[in-house]
Coordinates of C-alpha atoms and ligand atoms in Angstrom, one line a residue:
X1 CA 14.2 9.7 -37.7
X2 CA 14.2 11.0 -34.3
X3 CA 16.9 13.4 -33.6
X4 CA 18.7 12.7 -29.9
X5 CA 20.1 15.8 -28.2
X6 CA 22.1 16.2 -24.5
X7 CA 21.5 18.9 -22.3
X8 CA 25.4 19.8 -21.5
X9 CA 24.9 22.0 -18.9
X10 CA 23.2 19.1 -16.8
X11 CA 25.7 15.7 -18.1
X12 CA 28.0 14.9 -15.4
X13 CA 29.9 12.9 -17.8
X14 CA 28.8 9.2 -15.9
X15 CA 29.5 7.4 -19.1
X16 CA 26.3 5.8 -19.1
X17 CA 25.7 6.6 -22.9
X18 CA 28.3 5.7 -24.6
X19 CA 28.8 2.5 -22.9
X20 CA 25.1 1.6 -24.1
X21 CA 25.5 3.5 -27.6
X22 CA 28.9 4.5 -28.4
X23 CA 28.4 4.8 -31.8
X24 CA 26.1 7.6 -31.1
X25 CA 27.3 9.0 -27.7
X26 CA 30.9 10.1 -26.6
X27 CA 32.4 11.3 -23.6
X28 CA 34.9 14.5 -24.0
X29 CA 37.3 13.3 -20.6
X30 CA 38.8 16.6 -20.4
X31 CA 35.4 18.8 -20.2
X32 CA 33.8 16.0 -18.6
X33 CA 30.9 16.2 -20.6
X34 CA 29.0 13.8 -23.5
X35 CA 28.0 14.7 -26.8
X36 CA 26.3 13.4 -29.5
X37 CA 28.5 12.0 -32.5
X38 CA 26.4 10.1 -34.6
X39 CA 23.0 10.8 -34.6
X40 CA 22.1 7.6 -36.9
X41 CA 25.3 5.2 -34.9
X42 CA 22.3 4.0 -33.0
X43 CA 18.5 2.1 -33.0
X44 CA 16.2 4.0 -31.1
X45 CA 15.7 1.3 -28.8
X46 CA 19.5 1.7 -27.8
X47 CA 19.0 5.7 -27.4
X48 CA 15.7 5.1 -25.4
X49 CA 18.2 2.6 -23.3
X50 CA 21.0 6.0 -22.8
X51 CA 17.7 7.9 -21.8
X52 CA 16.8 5.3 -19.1
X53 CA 20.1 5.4 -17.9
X54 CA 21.2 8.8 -17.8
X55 CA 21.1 9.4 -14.4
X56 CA 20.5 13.3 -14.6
X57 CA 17.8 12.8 -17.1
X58 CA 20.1 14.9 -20.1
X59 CA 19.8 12.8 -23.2
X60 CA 15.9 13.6 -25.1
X61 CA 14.4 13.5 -27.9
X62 CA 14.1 16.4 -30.1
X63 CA 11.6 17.1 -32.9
Ligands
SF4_101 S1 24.5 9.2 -19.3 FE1 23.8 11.4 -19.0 S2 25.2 12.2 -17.4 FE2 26.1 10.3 -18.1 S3 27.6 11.0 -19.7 FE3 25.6 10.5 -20.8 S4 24.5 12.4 -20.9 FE4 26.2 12.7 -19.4

């Protein structure tokens, strides 16, 4: 399986993700920033979705 990764630097913390996949996404409120929980918490299809609707372009695909 594909291996999802966020660019940290560039997530403004929108919420985007993990309202699409929280199982696999989760905002930190305090830093403002996402992160990736549970690699497997999600079909690919939902990740691709996150992707889509990042709206700085920081969730990809690694690997
Ligand atoms: S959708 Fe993008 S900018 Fe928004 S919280 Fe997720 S990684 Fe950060």
């Amino acid at each position: 399986m594909r291996k999802v990764a966020i660019d940290t630097d560039a997530c403004i913390g929108c919420g985007n993700c993990e309202g699409l996949c929280p199982k696999v996404f989760k905002v930190d409120e305090q830093a403002g920033k996402s992160s990736v929980i549970l690699p497997s918490g999600g079909t690919e299809d939902c990740i691709d979705q996150a992707i889509d609707a990042c709206p700085v372009g920081a969730i990809r695909w690694e690997g």
